[in-house]
Tab-separated table of C-alpha atoms and ligand atoms in Angstrom:
chain	number	residue	atom	x	y	z
A	19	MET	CA	215.288	-163.381	98.353
A	20	ARG	CA	214.094	-166.855	99.086
A	21	ASP	CA	214.817	-170.534	98.613
A	22	ILE	CA	212.594	-172.404	96.230
A	23	VAL	CA	212.416	-176.062	97.192
A	24	ALA	CA	210.421	-179.097	96.029
A	25	PRO	CA	207.682	-179.349	94.958
A	26	GLU	CA	207.722	-175.605	93.997
A	27	SER	CA	211.149	-175.981	92.385
A	28	ALA	CA	209.725	-178.694	90.114
A	29	ARG	CA	206.964	-176.298	89.075
A	30	PHE	CA	209.566	-173.634	88.270
A	31	ARG	CA	211.492	-176.061	86.103
A	32	HIS	CA	208.396	-177.346	84.345
A	33	PHE	CA	207.228	-173.751	83.751
A	34	THR	CA	210.428	-172.976	81.866
A	35	GLU	CA	210.204	-176.253	79.917
A	36	VAL	CA	206.676	-175.465	78.721
A	37	PHE	CA	207.756	-171.928	77.806
A	38	ALA	CA	210.740	-173.254	75.841
A	39	GLU	CA	208.407	-175.604	73.965
A	40	VAL	CA	205.930	-172.864	73.058
A	41	VAL	CA	208.483	-170.338	71.804
A	42	GLY	CA	210.853	-172.996	70.415
A	43	ALA	CA	208.006	-174.154	68.177
A	44	ALA	CA	207.903	-170.608	66.765
A	45	GLY	CA	211.606	-170.480	65.867
A	46	TYR	CA	212.968	-168.694	68.940
A	47	GLN	CA	216.387	-169.797	70.188
A	48	GLN	CA	217.748	-169.544	73.688
A	49	ILE	CA	220.199	-166.919	74.853
A	50	ILE	CA	221.819	-167.156	78.281
A	51	PRO	CA	223.149	-163.689	79.075
A	52	PRO	CA	225.382	-163.136	82.111
A	53	ILE	CA	223.617	-162.228	85.337
A	54	MET	CA	225.939	-159.239	85.794
A	55	GLU	CA	226.712	-156.529	83.242
A	56	ASP	CA	228.607	-153.293	83.041
A	57	LEU	CA	226.452	-150.737	84.850
A	58	GLY	CA	226.271	-148.658	81.670
A	59	VAL	CA	224.177	-151.337	79.949
A	60	PHE	CA	221.364	-150.640	82.386
A	61	THR	CA	221.740	-146.899	82.868
A	62	ARG	CA	220.795	-146.669	79.167
A	63	LEU	CA	217.332	-147.763	80.265
A	64	GLY	CA	216.804	-144.191	81.369
A	65	ASP	CA	217.302	-141.994	84.375
A	66	ALA	CA	213.558	-141.631	84.821
A	67	THR	CA	213.202	-145.346	85.544
A	68	ASP	CA	213.021	-146.353	89.231
A	69	ILE	CA	214.341	-149.785	88.314
A	70	VAL	CA	217.598	-148.079	87.310
A	71	THR	CA	217.857	-145.150	89.701
A	72	LYS	CA	216.582	-146.685	92.937
A	73	GLU	CA	216.451	-150.455	92.684
A	74	MET	CA	219.692	-151.624	91.140
A	75	TYR	CA	222.204	-153.870	92.903
A	76	ASP	CA	225.414	-152.267	91.636
A	77	PHE	CA	228.948	-152.346	92.984
A	78	VAL	CA	232.573	-151.880	92.039
A	79	ASP	CA	234.370	-155.189	91.421
A	80	LYS	CA	237.980	-156.038	92.319
A	81	GLY	CA	239.139	-154.697	88.974
A	82	GLY	CA	237.495	-151.323	89.600
A	83	ARG	CA	234.645	-151.946	87.139
A	84	HIS	CA	231.242	-150.597	88.061
A	85	VAL	CA	228.889	-153.526	87.477
A	86	ALA	CA	225.263	-154.376	88.270
A	87	LEU	CA	223.139	-157.467	88.765
A	88	ARG	CA	220.631	-157.343	85.942
A	89	PRO	CA	217.229	-155.863	86.835
A	90	GLU	CA	215.839	-157.268	83.556
A	91	GLN	CA	217.210	-158.932	80.408
A	92	THR	CA	216.077	-156.829	77.450
A	93	ALA	CA	219.091	-154.544	77.783
A	94	SER	CA	221.424	-157.559	77.988
A	95	VAL	CA	219.952	-159.064	74.805
A	96	CYS	CA	220.392	-155.744	72.975
A	97	ARG	CA	223.981	-155.472	74.257
A	98	ALA	CA	224.623	-159.011	72.980
A	99	TYR	CA	223.125	-158.053	69.626
A	100	VAL	CA	225.472	-155.089	69.323
A	101	GLU	CA	228.456	-157.347	70.035
A	102	LEU	CA	227.464	-160.341	67.916
A	103	ARG	CA	225.599	-158.689	65.012
A	104	PRO	CA	223.570	-161.844	64.228
A	105	LEU	CA	221.365	-162.254	61.163
A	106	THR	CA	217.981	-160.584	61.552
A	107	PRO	CA	215.326	-161.073	62.593
A	108	TRP	CA	217.123	-162.367	65.655
A	109	LYS	CA	214.506	-164.314	67.628
A	110	THR	CA	215.672	-165.154	71.147
A	111	TRP	CA	214.189	-166.464	74.381
A	112	TYR	CA	215.607	-166.479	77.866
A	113	SER	CA	214.847	-167.432	81.448
A	114	GLY	CA	216.492	-166.697	84.754
A	115	PRO	CA	216.754	-164.482	87.801
A	116	ASN	CA	216.718	-160.679	87.944
A	117	PHE	CA	217.374	-158.380	90.888
A	118	ARG	CA	215.544	-155.259	92.022
A	119	TYR	CA	215.785	-153.611	95.412
A	120	GLU	CA	212.029	-153.425	95.953
A	121	LYS	CA	209.860	-153.722	99.042
A	122	PRO	CA	209.243	-157.477	99.251
A	123	GLN	CA	205.660	-158.722	99.530
A	124	ARG	CA	203.534	-161.502	98.041
A	125	GLY	CA	204.408	-161.527	94.336
A	126	ARG	CA	207.233	-158.969	94.671
A	127	TYR	CA	210.737	-160.125	95.510
A	128	ARG	CA	214.279	-158.775	95.313
A	129	GLN	CA	215.343	-161.790	93.302
A	130	PHE	CA	212.670	-162.978	90.897
A	131	ASP	CA	212.603	-165.051	87.749
A	132	GLN	CA	211.399	-164.136	84.299
A	133	VAL	CA	210.939	-165.983	81.046
A	134	GLY	CA	210.861	-163.824	77.948
A	135	ILE	CA	211.465	-163.351	74.261
A	136	GLU	CA	213.090	-160.554	72.262
A	137	VAL	CA	213.134	-160.066	68.482
A	138	LEU	CA	215.610	-157.666	66.952
A	139	GLY	CA	215.630	-156.309	63.441
A	140	ALA	CA	211.986	-156.409	62.330
A	141	ASP	CA	209.421	-153.660	62.314
A	142	ASP	CA	206.419	-155.599	60.987
A	143	PRO	CA	203.215	-155.119	63.039
A	144	TYR	CA	202.458	-158.806	62.474
A	145	LEU	CA	205.559	-159.506	64.556
A	146	ASP	CA	203.943	-157.588	67.424
A	147	VAL	CA	200.934	-159.861	67.005
A	148	GLU	CA	203.128	-162.991	66.955
A	149	VAL	CA	204.908	-161.910	70.136
A	150	ILE	CA	201.662	-161.236	71.999
A	151	ALA	CA	200.079	-164.432	70.640
A	152	LEU	CA	202.968	-166.534	71.991
A	153	ALA	CA	202.447	-165.226	75.512
A	154	TRP	CA	198.739	-165.865	75.073
A	155	GLU	CA	199.365	-169.450	73.946
A	156	PHE	CA	201.684	-169.968	76.904
A	157	TYR	CA	198.964	-168.861	79.353
A	158	ARG	CA	196.609	-171.300	77.628
A	159	ARG	CA	199.135	-174.100	78.103
A	160	LEU	CA	199.443	-173.232	81.812
A	161	GLY	CA	195.671	-173.405	82.085
A	162	LEU	CA	195.324	-169.830	83.358
A	163	GLN	CA	191.883	-168.388	82.642
A	164	GLN	CA	191.893	-165.010	84.359
A	165	VAL	CA	194.370	-163.061	82.260
A	166	ALA	CA	193.481	-159.695	80.763
A	167	LEU	CA	195.540	-158.278	77.894
A	168	LEU	CA	195.931	-154.495	77.804
A	169	VAL	CA	197.502	-152.871	74.751
A	170	ASN	CA	198.530	-149.337	73.886
A	171	SER	CA	200.768	-147.489	71.478
A	172	LEU	CA	203.146	-144.816	72.724
A	173	GLY	CA	203.628	-143.589	69.148
A	174	GLU	CA	206.868	-142.804	67.357
A	175	PRO	CA	209.557	-141.095	69.471
A	176	ASP	CA	208.402	-137.653	68.260
A	177	ASP	CA	204.767	-138.418	69.030
A	178	ARG	CA	205.759	-139.619	72.449
A	179	ALA	CA	207.830	-136.498	73.098
A	180	ARG	CA	204.963	-134.194	72.092
A	181	TYR	CA	202.589	-136.184	74.288
A	182	VAL	CA	204.952	-135.960	77.258
A	183	ASP	CA	205.092	-132.154	76.780
A	184	ALA	CA	201.321	-131.920	76.672
A	185	LEU	CA	201.020	-134.070	79.790
A	186	ARG	CA	203.573	-131.930	81.603
A	187	ARG	CA	201.617	-128.790	80.762
A	188	HIS	CA	198.355	-130.426	81.841
A	189	PHE	CA	199.690	-131.621	85.179
A	190	GLU	CA	201.579	-128.395	85.886
A	191	ALA	CA	198.364	-126.459	85.355
A	192	ALA	CA	196.778	-128.529	88.133
A	193	GLY	CA	199.348	-127.110	90.565
A	194	ASP	CA	198.892	-128.114	94.200
A	195	ALA	CA	195.768	-130.138	93.446
A	196	LEU	CA	198.161	-132.852	92.306
A	197	SER	CA	199.575	-135.048	95.117
A	198	GLU	CA	203.076	-134.280	96.323
A	199	GLN	CA	204.301	-137.676	95.060
A	200	SER	CA	202.913	-137.017	91.610
A	201	ARG	CA	204.475	-133.553	91.499
A	202	GLU	CA	207.785	-135.242	92.163
A	203	THR	CA	207.132	-137.851	89.471
A	204	LEU	CA	206.153	-135.053	87.102
A	205	ASN	CA	209.644	-133.553	87.291
A	206	LYS	CA	211.180	-136.812	86.158
A	207	ASN	CA	208.614	-138.460	83.940
A	208	PRO	CA	205.142	-137.017	83.299
A	209	LEU	CA	204.025	-140.332	81.762
A	210	ARG	CA	204.371	-142.107	85.092
A	211	VAL	CA	201.931	-139.693	86.733
A	212	LEU	CA	199.270	-141.607	84.798
A	213	ASP	CA	200.127	-144.622	87.001
A	214	SER	CA	199.280	-142.783	90.239
A	215	LYS	CA	196.641	-144.541	92.320
A	216	ARG	CA	196.135	-141.557	94.680
A	217	ARG	CA	192.572	-140.390	94.997
A	218	GLU	CA	193.332	-136.654	94.640
A	219	ASP	CA	195.081	-137.349	91.327
A	220	ALA	CA	192.221	-139.331	89.781
A	221	PRO	CA	190.158	-136.414	88.366
A	222	ILE	CA	193.279	-134.697	87.023
A	223	ILE	CA	194.405	-137.897	85.324
A	224	ALA	CA	190.904	-138.442	83.939
A	225	GLY	CA	191.105	-135.033	82.243
A	226	ALA	CA	194.611	-135.562	80.839
A	227	PRO	CA	195.154	-135.671	77.075
A	228	THR	CA	195.392	-139.170	75.605
A	229	ILE	CA	198.186	-140.495	73.414
A	230	ASP	CA	195.965	-141.213	70.394
A	231	GLN	CA	195.712	-137.451	69.780
A	232	PHE	CA	199.474	-137.475	69.154
A	233	TRP	CA	199.925	-140.600	67.020
A	234	SER	CA	201.522	-139.943	63.648
A	235	GLU	CA	199.808	-141.566	60.676
A	236	GLU	CA	202.447	-144.332	60.611
A	237	ALA	CA	202.116	-145.078	64.311
A	238	ALA	CA	198.320	-145.135	64.074
A	239	ALA	CA	198.430	-147.475	61.055
A	240	HIS	CA	200.980	-149.769	62.725
A	241	PHE	CA	198.806	-150.033	65.826
A	242	ALA	CA	195.633	-150.585	63.754
A	243	THR	CA	197.293	-153.602	62.097
A	244	VAL	CA	198.352	-154.960	65.481
A	245	ARG	CA	194.763	-154.717	66.745
A	246	SER	CA	193.254	-156.297	63.657
A	247	GLY	CA	195.835	-159.122	63.799
A	248	LEU	CA	194.867	-159.825	67.418
A	249	ASP	CA	191.217	-159.853	66.310
A	250	ASP	CA	192.086	-162.277	63.501
A	251	LEU	CA	193.573	-164.669	66.057
A	252	GLY	CA	190.610	-164.318	68.410
A	253	ILE	CA	192.758	-162.831	71.183
A	254	ALA	CA	190.647	-160.640	73.467
A	255	PHE	CA	192.273	-157.346	74.440
A	256	GLU	CA	191.458	-153.949	75.793
A	257	VAL	CA	193.072	-150.776	74.454
A	258	ASN	CA	194.224	-148.823	77.497
A	259	MET	CA	195.654	-145.411	76.660
A	260	ARG	CA	196.901	-145.005	80.228
A	261	LEU	CA	199.189	-148.025	79.951
A	262	VAL	CA	202.717	-146.575	80.120
A	263	ARG	CA	204.726	-149.351	81.862
A	264	GLY	CA	207.757	-148.908	84.076
A	265	LEU	CA	210.640	-148.734	81.616
A	266	ASP	CA	211.517	-145.722	79.486
A	267	TYR	CA	212.570	-147.524	76.338
A	268	TYR	CA	209.117	-148.281	74.962
A	269	ARG	CA	207.997	-146.921	71.601
A	270	ARG	CA	204.788	-147.730	69.716
A	271	THR	CA	203.177	-151.028	70.815
A	272	THR	CA	203.170	-151.713	74.565
A	273	PHE	CA	201.177	-154.379	76.359
A	274	GLU	CA	200.639	-155.945	79.734
A	275	PHE	CA	199.032	-159.142	80.988
A	276	GLN	CA	197.104	-158.718	84.215
A	277	GLY	CA	196.039	-161.562	86.469
A	278	GLY	CA	192.623	-161.621	88.099
A	279	THR	CA	193.554	-163.010	91.503
A	280	LEU	CA	196.491	-160.913	92.748
A	281	ASP	CA	196.535	-157.533	94.538
A	282	SER	CA	196.438	-154.692	92.043
A	283	ALA	CA	199.997	-153.581	92.866
A	284	GLN	CA	201.282	-157.021	91.870
A	285	ASN	CA	198.770	-158.064	89.252
A	286	ALA	CA	201.059	-157.571	86.241
A	287	LEU	CA	201.945	-161.121	85.257
A	288	GLY	CA	204.050	-159.898	82.388
A	289	GLY	CA	204.500	-157.135	79.896
A	290	GLY	CA	206.446	-155.877	76.974
A	291	GLY	CA	206.484	-153.812	73.861
A	292	ARG	CA	208.625	-152.196	71.192
A	293	TYR	CA	211.912	-150.535	72.067
A	294	ASP	CA	213.127	-149.467	68.656
A	295	GLY	CA	215.796	-147.049	69.964
A	296	LEU	CA	217.507	-149.244	72.538
A	297	VAL	CA	220.086	-150.983	70.321
A	298	GLU	CA	221.186	-147.579	69.051
A	299	ASP	CA	221.475	-146.265	72.619
A	300	LEU	CA	223.814	-149.186	73.325
A	301	GLY	CA	226.085	-148.266	70.431
A	302	GLY	CA	224.553	-150.347	67.629
A	303	PRO	CA	222.868	-149.401	64.345
A	304	PRO	CA	219.204	-148.295	64.318
A	305	THR	CA	217.377	-151.568	64.951
A	306	ALA	CA	213.748	-152.319	65.654
A	307	GLY	CA	213.080	-154.469	68.715
A	308	ILE	CA	210.142	-156.006	70.505
A	309	GLY	CA	209.651	-158.528	73.283
A	310	PHE	CA	208.098	-159.365	76.601
A	311	ALA	CA	209.020	-160.802	79.964
A	312	LEU	CA	206.711	-162.798	82.192
A	313	GLY	CA	207.265	-163.007	85.935
A	314	VAL	CA	207.634	-166.664	86.901
A	315	ASP	CA	207.047	-166.250	90.656
A	316	ARG	CA	203.970	-164.143	90.153
A	317	THR	CA	202.486	-166.241	87.375
A	318	LEU	CA	202.861	-169.371	89.512
A	319	LEU	CA	201.029	-167.587	92.347
A	320	ALA	CA	198.219	-166.829	89.911
A	321	CYS	CA	198.244	-170.507	88.819
A	322	SER	CA	197.957	-171.602	92.468
A	323	ASP	CA	195.091	-169.170	93.017
A	324	GLU	CA	193.286	-170.640	90.009
A	325	GLY	CA	194.187	-174.220	90.963
A	326	VAL	CA	196.040	-174.930	87.711
A	327	PHE	CA	199.577	-175.997	86.759
A	328	GLY	CA	200.415	-178.023	89.868
A	329	ALA	CA	203.839	-179.527	90.507
A	330	PRO	CA	204.730	-182.333	88.088
A	331	ASP	CA	204.983	-185.823	89.568
A	332	ASP	CA	208.634	-186.256	90.499
A	333	SER	CA	208.248	-189.653	92.200
A	334	VAL	CA	210.421	-192.589	91.138
A	335	ASP	CA	209.287	-195.787	89.399
A	336	VAL	CA	210.981	-198.164	91.810
A	337	PHE	CA	212.156	-198.085	95.413
A	338	VAL	CA	214.606	-200.841	96.321
A	339	VAL	CA	214.325	-202.276	99.833
A	340	ASP	CA	217.418	-204.289	100.739
A	341	THR	CA	217.705	-205.798	104.214
A	342	THR	CA	220.992	-207.599	103.482
A	343	GLY	CA	223.344	-204.646	103.964
A	344	GLY	CA	222.740	-202.455	100.933
A	345	ARG	CA	225.025	-203.885	98.237
A	346	GLU	CA	222.091	-205.471	96.374
A	347	ALA	CA	220.310	-202.098	96.384
A	348	LEU	CA	223.464	-200.516	94.967
A	349	LEU	CA	223.597	-203.010	92.069
A	350	ILE	CA	219.879	-202.984	91.314
A	351	THR	CA	219.388	-199.183	91.390
A	352	ASN	CA	222.434	-198.816	89.165
A	353	GLU	CA	221.104	-201.371	86.669
A	354	LEU	CA	217.615	-199.849	86.580
A	355	ARG	CA	218.863	-196.254	86.237
A	356	ALA	CA	221.189	-197.232	83.371
A	357	ALA	CA	218.170	-198.776	81.619
A	358	GLY	CA	216.206	-195.518	81.942
A	359	LEU	CA	213.976	-196.374	84.901
A	360	SER	CA	214.021	-194.082	87.914
A	361	ALA	CA	214.962	-195.744	91.157
A	362	ASP	CA	215.700	-194.758	94.751
A	363	ARG	CA	216.698	-196.696	97.853
A	364	ALA	CA	217.280	-196.395	101.592
A	365	PHE	CA	220.673	-196.106	103.275
A	366	ASP	CA	222.194	-196.973	106.643
A	367	ASN	CA	220.797	-200.544	106.725
A	368	ARG	CA	217.452	-199.504	108.204
A	369	SER	CA	214.852	-202.048	109.314
A	370	MET	CA	212.449	-203.556	106.791
A	371	LYS	CA	209.615	-201.506	108.333
A	372	SER	CA	211.522	-198.245	108.087
A	373	GLN	CA	212.564	-198.954	104.483
A	374	MET	CA	208.982	-199.793	103.483
A	375	LYS	CA	207.884	-196.475	104.986
A	376	ALA	CA	210.515	-194.707	102.906
A	377	ALA	CA	209.300	-196.602	99.819
A	378	ASP	CA	205.785	-195.415	100.535
A	379	ARG	CA	206.857	-191.786	101.023
A	380	SER	CA	208.851	-191.862	97.796
A	381	GLY	CA	205.643	-192.324	95.810
A	382	ALA	CA	207.286	-195.181	93.870
A	383	THR	CA	205.014	-197.388	91.768
A	384	PHE	CA	206.858	-200.581	92.794
A	385	ALA	CA	209.019	-201.697	95.669
A	386	VAL	CA	211.666	-204.300	94.887
A	387	ILE	CA	212.410	-206.237	98.059
A	388	ILE	CA	215.596	-208.213	98.661
A	389	GLY	CA	216.149	-210.153	101.893
A	390	SER	CA	218.516	-213.013	102.694
A	391	ASP	CA	215.997	-215.594	101.312
A	392	GLU	CA	215.895	-213.789	97.962
A	393	VAL	CA	219.698	-213.535	97.802
A	394	ALA	CA	219.982	-217.270	98.516
A	395	ALA	CA	217.342	-218.154	95.886
A	396	GLY	CA	218.576	-215.661	93.285
A	397	THR	CA	215.174	-213.910	93.218
A	398	ALA	CA	213.559	-210.556	94.025
A	399	VAL	CA	210.085	-209.616	95.230
A	400	VAL	CA	208.222	-207.005	93.139
A	401	ARG	CA	205.467	-205.376	95.166
A	402	PRO	CA	203.025	-202.909	93.567
A	403	MET	CA	202.690	-199.970	95.986
A	404	ARG	CA	199.202	-198.966	94.926
A	405	GLY	CA	197.327	-202.248	95.238
A	406	GLY	CA	197.716	-205.628	93.530
A	407	ASP	CA	199.593	-208.832	94.398
A	408	GLN	CA	203.339	-209.054	94.745
A	409	VAL	CA	205.274	-211.495	92.555
A	410	VAL	CA	208.620	-213.242	92.893
A	411	VAL	CA	210.867	-212.961	89.838
A	412	ALA	CA	214.291	-214.345	89.049
A	413	ARG	CA	216.961	-211.779	89.883
A	414	ALA	CA	218.346	-212.097	86.322
A	415	GLU	CA	214.927	-211.201	84.913
A	416	LEU	CA	214.141	-208.328	87.290
A	417	LEU	CA	214.900	-205.548	84.794
A	418	SER	CA	212.964	-207.057	81.888
A	419	ASP	CA	210.057	-207.835	84.202
A	420	LEU	CA	209.904	-204.258	85.541
A	421	LYS	CA	210.099	-202.872	82.008
A	422	THR	CA	206.890	-204.703	81.087
A	423	ARG	CA	205.152	-203.249	84.145
A	424	ILE	CA	206.342	-199.650	83.818
A	425	PRO	CA	205.246	-197.901	80.641
B	19	HAM	P1	208.716	-155.494	83.713
B	19	HAM	O1	207.293	-155.066	83.561
B	19	HAM	O2	209.588	-154.668	84.546
B	19	HAM	O3	209.275	-155.619	82.250
B	19	HAM	O4	208.749	-156.970	84.275
B	19	HAM	C1	208.046	-158.016	83.652
B	19	HAM	C2	207.382	-158.902	84.700
B	19	HAM	O5	208.347	-159.357	85.646
B	19	HAM	C3	206.347	-158.192	85.547
B	19	HAM	O6	205.104	-158.133	84.884
B	19	HAM	C4	206.285	-159.094	86.758
B	19	HAM	O7	205.473	-160.228	86.516
B	19	HAM	C5	207.713	-159.552	86.896
B	19	HAM	N1	208.384	-158.781	87.958
B	19	HAM	C6	208.949	-157.560	87.866
B	19	HAM	N2	209.474	-157.187	89.052
B	19	HAM	C7	209.225	-158.192	89.916
B	19	HAM	C8	209.521	-158.427	91.311
B	19	HAM	N3	210.200	-157.546	92.044
B	19	HAM	N4	209.093	-159.585	91.871
B	19	HAM	C9	208.414	-160.499	91.140
B	19	HAM	N5	208.128	-160.343	89.826
B	19	HAM	C10	208.517	-159.209	89.226
B	19	HAM	C11	210.552	-156.001	81.942
B	19	HAM	O8	211.309	-156.499	82.734
B	19	HAM	C12	210.886	-155.857	80.474
B	19	HAM	N6	212.267	-156.310	80.271
B	19	HAM	C13	209.902	-156.628	79.632
B	19	HAM	C14	210.209	-156.526	78.171
B	19	HAM	C15	210.883	-157.439	77.424
B	19	HAM	N7	209.896	-155.517	77.375
B	19	HAM	C16	210.347	-155.771	76.146
B	19	HAM	N8	210.952	-156.917	76.176
């Protein structure tokens, strides 16, 4: 876990603002779920999911409740849906930290931020296209160029179950040729064996059956509409039948966005898909669901690598330099801030030289300088910090003067 300080913190904030704009413009409304939930909310994500079995921060609280810091927010949104029963389709977006006990490295942290959307109560394949297109538009707004979109369909639950059986048989037949790690994975979740990067597993994985052989007619048609909708919008994608993703709740459409500049273990900038059974697992009625989450930390690393989406300019308009004790600076900064200008000042009655240095460091467009001469004459000096001549203005006209200079 780490501290995020300026200017990176300003990038984080701006990232969320741009995301809120993109999804807000498509009718999504914000949900702020609690950071901690009853453990049971997350164990529904499946006992074959490492995120749940190995990486959760869970503990018993003072009231004896077994709770967990959220490892992700899809389950929380579905739990909220079950409690609130809002009108459908329920289109939500969220942002905030999540916790997973992982091995920290560049792009992988134990506390990390996500922004995401979830839609509950609609089955339409054009919704899948909308969801993917919003992430795509967001990447465009960030200026990221090297993002690859991988899509797959895991079929209806029955299709998926038959596929998992076939995979199990295929991998079991390979016996000891399969790596020890993959044999372990096989016991829990044959799908995840497809994720193995071990060399000895590669030929066995290459010969494994693919999910398309198990798609029902409905699942195949749903996925065909998703693909043609992406084509209609000019969104480039690759169908990757080995894309299984790390959570067990996915059904039908799944997708992942991969960055071009990060190590392959951390190159997933975001991902999502349908999870049509999750609301039911949490005690609600059968409800279709789809969404995605994008990793903020990781996406910003990719932005840095590509030299896009720098920190926004947080510098103030005006820095007030007061060599008469500081009361003038108090009054002027207060007046300017109330009028909507941003203003900073020095404290502790520093020397003129030291205050001018601070003004320079602040990045302010103008310094307003008040010394004993100005107090006596009822004036103030306005000095442009990036070239140009300084002017003397009447103290009473300082605000209106600055307003004409600062757009
Ligand atoms: P996920 O693939 O586990 O999906 O996480 C989504 C993104 O969060 C990843 O692609 C990655 O960018 C980021 N992320 C995950 N773990 C870490 C970490 N330890 N450090 C830094 N970044 C990380 C989900 O969380 C699903 N809830 C997505 C979803 C929403 N599916 C449907 N709706």
